[in-house]
JSON list of C-alpha atoms in Angstrom, two decimals:
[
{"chain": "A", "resi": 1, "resn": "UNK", "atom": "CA", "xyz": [6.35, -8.17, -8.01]},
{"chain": "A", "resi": 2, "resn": "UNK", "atom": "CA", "xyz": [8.71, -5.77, -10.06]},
{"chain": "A", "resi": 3, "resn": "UNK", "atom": "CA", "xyz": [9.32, -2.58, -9.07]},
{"chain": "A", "resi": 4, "resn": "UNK", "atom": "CA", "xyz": [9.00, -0.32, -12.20]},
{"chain": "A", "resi": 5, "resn": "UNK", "atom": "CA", "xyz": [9.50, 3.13, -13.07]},
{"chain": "A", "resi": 6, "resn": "UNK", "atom": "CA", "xyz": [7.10, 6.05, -14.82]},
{"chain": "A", "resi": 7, "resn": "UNK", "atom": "CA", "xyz": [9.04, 9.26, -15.90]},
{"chain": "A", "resi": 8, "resn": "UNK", "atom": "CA", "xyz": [7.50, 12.30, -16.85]},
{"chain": "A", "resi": 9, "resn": "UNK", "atom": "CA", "xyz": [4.19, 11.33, -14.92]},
{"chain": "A", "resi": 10, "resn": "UNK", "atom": "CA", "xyz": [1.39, 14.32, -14.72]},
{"chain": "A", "resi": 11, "resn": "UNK", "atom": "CA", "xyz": [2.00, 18.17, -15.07]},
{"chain": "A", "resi": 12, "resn": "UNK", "atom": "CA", "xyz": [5.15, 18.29, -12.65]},
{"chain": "A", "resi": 13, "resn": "UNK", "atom": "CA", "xyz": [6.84, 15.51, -14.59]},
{"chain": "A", "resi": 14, "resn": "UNK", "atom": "CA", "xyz": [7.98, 13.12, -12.15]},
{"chain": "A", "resi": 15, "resn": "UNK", "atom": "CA", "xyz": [9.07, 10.10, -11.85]},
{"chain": "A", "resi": 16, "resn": "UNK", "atom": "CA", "xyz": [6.91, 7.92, -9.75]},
{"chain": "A", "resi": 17, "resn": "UNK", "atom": "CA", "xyz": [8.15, 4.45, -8.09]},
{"chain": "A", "resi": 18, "resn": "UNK", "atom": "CA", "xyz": [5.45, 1.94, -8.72]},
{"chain": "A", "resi": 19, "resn": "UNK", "atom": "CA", "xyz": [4.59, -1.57, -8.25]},
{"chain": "A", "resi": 20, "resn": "UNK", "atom": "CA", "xyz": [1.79, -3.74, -10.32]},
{"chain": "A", "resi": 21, "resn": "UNK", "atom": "CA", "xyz": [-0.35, -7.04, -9.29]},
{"chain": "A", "resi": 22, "resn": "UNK", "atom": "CA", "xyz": [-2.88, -9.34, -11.07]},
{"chain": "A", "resi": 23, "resn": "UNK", "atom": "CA", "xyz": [-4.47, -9.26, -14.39]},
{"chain": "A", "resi": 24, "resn": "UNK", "atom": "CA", "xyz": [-4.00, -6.10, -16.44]},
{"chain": "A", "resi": 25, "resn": "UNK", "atom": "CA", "xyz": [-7.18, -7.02, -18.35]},
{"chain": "A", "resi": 26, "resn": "UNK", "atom": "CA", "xyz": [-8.64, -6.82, -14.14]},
{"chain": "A", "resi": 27, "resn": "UNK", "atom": "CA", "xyz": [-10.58, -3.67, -12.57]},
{"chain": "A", "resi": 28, "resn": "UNK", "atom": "CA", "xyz": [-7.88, -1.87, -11.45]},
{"chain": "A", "resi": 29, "resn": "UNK", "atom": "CA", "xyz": [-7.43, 0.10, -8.02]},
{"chain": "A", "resi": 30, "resn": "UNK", "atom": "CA", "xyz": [-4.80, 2.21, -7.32]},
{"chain": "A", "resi": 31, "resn": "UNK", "atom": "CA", "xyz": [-3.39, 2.45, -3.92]},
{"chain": "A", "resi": 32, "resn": "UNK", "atom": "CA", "xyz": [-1.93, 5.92, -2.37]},
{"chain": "A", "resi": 33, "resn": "UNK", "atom": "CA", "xyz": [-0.36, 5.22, 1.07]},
{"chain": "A", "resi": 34, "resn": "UNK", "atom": "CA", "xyz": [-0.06, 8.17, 3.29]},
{"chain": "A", "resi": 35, "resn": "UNK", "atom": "CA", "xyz": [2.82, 11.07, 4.15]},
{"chain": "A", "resi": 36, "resn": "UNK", "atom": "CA", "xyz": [5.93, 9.65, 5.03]},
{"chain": "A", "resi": 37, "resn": "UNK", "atom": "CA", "xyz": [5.07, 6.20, 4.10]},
{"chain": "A", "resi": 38, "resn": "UNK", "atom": "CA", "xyz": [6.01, 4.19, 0.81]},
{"chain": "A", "resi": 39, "resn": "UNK", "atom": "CA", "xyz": [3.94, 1.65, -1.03]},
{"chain": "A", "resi": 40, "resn": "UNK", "atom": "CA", "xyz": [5.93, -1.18, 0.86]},
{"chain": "A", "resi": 41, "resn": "UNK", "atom": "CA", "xyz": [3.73, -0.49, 3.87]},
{"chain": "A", "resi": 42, "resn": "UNK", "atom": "CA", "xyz": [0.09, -1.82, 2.32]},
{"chain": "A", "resi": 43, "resn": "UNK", "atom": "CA", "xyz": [0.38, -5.52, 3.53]},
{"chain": "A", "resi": 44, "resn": "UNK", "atom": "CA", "xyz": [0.44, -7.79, 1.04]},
{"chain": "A", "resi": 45, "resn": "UNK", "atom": "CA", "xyz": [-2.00, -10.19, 2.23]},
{"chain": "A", "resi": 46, "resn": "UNK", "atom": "CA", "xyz": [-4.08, -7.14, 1.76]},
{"chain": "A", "resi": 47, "resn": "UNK", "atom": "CA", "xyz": [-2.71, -7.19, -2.36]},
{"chain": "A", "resi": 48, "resn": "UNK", "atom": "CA", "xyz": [-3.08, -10.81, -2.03]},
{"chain": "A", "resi": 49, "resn": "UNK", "atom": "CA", "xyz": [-6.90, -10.61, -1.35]},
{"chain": "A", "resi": 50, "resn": "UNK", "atom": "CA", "xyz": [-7.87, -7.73, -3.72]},
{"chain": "A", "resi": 51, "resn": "UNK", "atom": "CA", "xyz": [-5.73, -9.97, -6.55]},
{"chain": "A", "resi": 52, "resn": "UNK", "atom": "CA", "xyz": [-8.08, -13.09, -5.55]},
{"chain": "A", "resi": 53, "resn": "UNK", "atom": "CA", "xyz": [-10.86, -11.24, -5.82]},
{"chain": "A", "resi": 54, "resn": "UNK", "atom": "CA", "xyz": [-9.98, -10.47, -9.14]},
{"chain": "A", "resi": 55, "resn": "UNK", "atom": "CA", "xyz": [-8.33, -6.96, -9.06]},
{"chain": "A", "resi": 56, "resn": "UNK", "atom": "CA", "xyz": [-5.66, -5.19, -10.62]},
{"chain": "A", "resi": 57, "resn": "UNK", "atom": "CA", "xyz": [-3.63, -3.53, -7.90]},
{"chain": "A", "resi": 58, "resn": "UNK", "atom": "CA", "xyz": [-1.01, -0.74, -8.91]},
{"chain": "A", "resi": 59, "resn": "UNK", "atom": "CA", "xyz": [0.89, 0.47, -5.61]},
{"chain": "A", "resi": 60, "resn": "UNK", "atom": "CA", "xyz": [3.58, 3.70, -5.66]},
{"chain": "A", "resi": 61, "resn": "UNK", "atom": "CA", "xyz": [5.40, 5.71, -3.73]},
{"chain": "A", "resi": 62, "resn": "UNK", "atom": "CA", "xyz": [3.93, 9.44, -4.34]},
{"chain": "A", "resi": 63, "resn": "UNK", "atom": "CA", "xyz": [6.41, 12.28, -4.79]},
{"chain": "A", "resi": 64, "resn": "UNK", "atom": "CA", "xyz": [9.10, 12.97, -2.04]},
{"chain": "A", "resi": 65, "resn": "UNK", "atom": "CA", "xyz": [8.74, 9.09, -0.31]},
{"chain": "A", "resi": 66, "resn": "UNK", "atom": "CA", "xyz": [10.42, 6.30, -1.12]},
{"chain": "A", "resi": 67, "resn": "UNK", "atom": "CA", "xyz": [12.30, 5.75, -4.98]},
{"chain": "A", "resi": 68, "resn": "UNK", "atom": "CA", "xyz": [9.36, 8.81, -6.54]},
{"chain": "A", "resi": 69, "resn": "UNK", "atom": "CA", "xyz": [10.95, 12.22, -7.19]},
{"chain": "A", "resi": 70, "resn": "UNK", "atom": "CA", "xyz": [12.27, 14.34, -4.14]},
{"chain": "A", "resi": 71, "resn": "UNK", "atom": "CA", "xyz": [12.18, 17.89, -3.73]},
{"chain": "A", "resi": 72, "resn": "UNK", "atom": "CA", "xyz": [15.16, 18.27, -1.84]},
{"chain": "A", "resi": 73, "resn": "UNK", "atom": "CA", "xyz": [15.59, 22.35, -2.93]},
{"chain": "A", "resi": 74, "resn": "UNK", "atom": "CA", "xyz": [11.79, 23.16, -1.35]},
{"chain": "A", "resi": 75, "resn": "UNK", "atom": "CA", "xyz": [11.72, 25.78, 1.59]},
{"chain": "A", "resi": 76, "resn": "UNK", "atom": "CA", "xyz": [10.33, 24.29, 4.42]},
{"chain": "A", "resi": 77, "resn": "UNK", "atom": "CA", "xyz": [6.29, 25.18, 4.68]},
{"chain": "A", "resi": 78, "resn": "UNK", "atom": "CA", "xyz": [5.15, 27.24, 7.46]},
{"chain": "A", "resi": 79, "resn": "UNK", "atom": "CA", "xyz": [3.19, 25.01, 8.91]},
{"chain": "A", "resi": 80, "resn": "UNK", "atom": "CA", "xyz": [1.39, 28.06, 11.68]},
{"chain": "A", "resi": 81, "resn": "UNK", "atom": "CA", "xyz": [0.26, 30.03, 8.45]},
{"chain": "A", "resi": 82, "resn": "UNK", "atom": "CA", "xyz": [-1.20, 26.28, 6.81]},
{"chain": "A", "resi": 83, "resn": "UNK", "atom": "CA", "xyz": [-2.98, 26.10, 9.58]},
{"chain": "A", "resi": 84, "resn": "UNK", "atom": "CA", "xyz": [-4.86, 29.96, 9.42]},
{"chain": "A", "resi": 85, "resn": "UNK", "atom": "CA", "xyz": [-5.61, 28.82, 5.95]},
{"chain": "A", "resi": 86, "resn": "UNK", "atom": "CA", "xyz": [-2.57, 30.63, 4.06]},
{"chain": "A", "resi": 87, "resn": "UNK", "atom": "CA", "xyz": [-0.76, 27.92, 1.91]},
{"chain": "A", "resi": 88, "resn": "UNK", "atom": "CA", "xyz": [1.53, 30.28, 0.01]},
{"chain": "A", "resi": 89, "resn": "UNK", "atom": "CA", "xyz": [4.97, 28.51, 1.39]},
{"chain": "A", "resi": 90, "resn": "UNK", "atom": "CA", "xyz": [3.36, 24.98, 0.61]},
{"chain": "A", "resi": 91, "resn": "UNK", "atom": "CA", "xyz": [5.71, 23.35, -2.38]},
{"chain": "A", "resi": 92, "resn": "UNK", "atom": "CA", "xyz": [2.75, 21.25, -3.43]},
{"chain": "A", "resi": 93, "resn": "UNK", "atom": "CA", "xyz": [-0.73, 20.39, -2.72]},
{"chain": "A", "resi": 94, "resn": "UNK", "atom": "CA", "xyz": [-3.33, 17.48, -1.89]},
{"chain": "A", "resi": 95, "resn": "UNK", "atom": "CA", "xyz": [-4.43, 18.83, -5.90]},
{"chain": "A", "resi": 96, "resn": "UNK", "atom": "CA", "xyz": [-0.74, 18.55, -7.45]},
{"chain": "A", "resi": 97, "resn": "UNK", "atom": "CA", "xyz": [-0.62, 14.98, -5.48]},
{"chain": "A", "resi": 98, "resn": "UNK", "atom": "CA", "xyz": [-3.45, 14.04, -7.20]},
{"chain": "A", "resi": 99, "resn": "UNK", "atom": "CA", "xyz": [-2.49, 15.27, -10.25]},
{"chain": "A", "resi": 100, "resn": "UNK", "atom": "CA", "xyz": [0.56, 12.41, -9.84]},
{"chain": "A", "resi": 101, "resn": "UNK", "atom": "CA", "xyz": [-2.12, 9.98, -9.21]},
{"chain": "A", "resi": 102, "resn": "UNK", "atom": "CA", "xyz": [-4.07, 10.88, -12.29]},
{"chain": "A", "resi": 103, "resn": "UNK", "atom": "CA", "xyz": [-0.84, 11.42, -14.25]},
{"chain": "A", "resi": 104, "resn": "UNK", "atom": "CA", "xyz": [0.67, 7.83, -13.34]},
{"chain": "A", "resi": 105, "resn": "UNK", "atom": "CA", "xyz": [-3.16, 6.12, -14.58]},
{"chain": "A", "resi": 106, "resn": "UNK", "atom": "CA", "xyz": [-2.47, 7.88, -17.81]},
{"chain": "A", "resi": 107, "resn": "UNK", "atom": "CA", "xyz": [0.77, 6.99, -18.27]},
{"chain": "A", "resi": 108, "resn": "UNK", "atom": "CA", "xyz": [-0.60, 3.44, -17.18]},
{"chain": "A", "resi": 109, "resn": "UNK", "atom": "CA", "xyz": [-3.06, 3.46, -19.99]},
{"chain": "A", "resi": 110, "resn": "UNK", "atom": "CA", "xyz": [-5.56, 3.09, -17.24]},
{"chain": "A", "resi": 111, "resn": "UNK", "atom": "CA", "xyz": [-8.84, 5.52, -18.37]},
{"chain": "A", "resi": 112, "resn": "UNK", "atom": "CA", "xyz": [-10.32, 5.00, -14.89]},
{"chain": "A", "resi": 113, "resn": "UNK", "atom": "CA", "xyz": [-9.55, 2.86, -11.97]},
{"chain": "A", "resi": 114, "resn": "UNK", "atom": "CA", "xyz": [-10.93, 2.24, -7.90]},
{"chain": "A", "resi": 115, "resn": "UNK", "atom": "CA", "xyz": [-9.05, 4.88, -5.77]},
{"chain": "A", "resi": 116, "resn": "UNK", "atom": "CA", "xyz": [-7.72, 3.34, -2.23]},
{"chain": "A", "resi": 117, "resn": "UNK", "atom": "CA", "xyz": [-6.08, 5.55, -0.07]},
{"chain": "A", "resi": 118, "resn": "UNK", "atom": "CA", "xyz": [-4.87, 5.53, 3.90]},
{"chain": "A", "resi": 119, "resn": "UNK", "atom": "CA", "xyz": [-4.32, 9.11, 5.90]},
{"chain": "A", "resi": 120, "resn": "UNK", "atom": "CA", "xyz": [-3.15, 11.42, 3.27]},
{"chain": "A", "resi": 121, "resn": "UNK", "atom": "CA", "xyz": [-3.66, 8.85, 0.94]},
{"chain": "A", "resi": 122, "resn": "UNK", "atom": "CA", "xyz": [-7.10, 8.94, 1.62]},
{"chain": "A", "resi": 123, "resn": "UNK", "atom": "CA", "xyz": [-7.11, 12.92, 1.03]},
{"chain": "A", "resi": 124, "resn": "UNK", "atom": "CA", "xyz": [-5.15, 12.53, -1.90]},
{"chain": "A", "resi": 125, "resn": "UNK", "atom": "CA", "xyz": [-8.30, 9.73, -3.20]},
{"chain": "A", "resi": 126, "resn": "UNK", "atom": "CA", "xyz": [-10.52, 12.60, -2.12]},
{"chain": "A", "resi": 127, "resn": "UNK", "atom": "CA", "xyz": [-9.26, 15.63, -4.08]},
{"chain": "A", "resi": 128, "resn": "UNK", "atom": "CA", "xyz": [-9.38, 12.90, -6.92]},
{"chain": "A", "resi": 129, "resn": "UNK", "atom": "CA", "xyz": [-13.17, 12.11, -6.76]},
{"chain": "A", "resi": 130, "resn": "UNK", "atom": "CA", "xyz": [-13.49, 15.58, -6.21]},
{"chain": "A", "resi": 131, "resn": "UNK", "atom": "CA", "xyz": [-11.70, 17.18, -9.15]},
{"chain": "A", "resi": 132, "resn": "UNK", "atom": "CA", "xyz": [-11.73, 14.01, -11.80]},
{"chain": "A", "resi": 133, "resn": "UNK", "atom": "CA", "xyz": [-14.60, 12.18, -10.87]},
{"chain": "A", "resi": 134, "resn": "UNK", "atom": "CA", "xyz": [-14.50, 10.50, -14.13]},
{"chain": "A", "resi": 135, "resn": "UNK", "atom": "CA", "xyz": [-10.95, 8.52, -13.18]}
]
């Protein structure tokens, strides 16, 4: 495994860590670890398995985690008004995270792929399905 870079990636433009496994000419899956965590933490016996089973597995860090873009000049969110429903100090989204997904698959070359996620990851995989079911 090589880590590699994509620059540019999706509407915000960022660069996005990633790492790639198997057969390129394999179904891929993409696999978007939760907050806080970087693509180092899916086990690689895990990788290991979906490769046997004749997968294509594309791991990343998403934005702010790991060696992805950081937005080190955001105000800090106000986490009480998230929580009532008002999302106006939130830097970014579960949709603007999956618009990083999306964005690294295109830059990929990938026109659709299986979507693995764990925590946020897995909301991130659901805002996906939900607003590009077609990836």
């Amino acid at each position: 495994m090589t880590e590699e870079f994509a620059s540019g990636v999706g509407p915000a433009r960022i660069d996005i860590a990633l790492e790639r496994f198997g057969d390129p000419a394999a179904p891929p899956v993409l696999l978007i670890m939760g907050g806080g965590a970087q693509m180092i933490w899916w086990p690689e016996g895990f990788i290991d398995e979906l490769v046997r089973r004749g997968l294509y597995v594309i791991r990343f860090d998403s934005r702010d985690i790991g060696r992805s873009s950081h937005f080190a000049d955001a105000p800090a969110p106000d986490v009480r008004a998230a929580m009532t429903g008002d999302f106006s100090t939130a830097s970014y989204t579960l949709s603007d995270m999956a618009e990083d997904s999306v964005g690294l698959l295109d830059a990929l070359e990938i026109p659709s792929a299986h979507i693995v996620g764990a925590s946020l990851g897995g909301m991130v995989a659901q805002t996906i399905a939900l607003e590009h079911p077609h990836r």
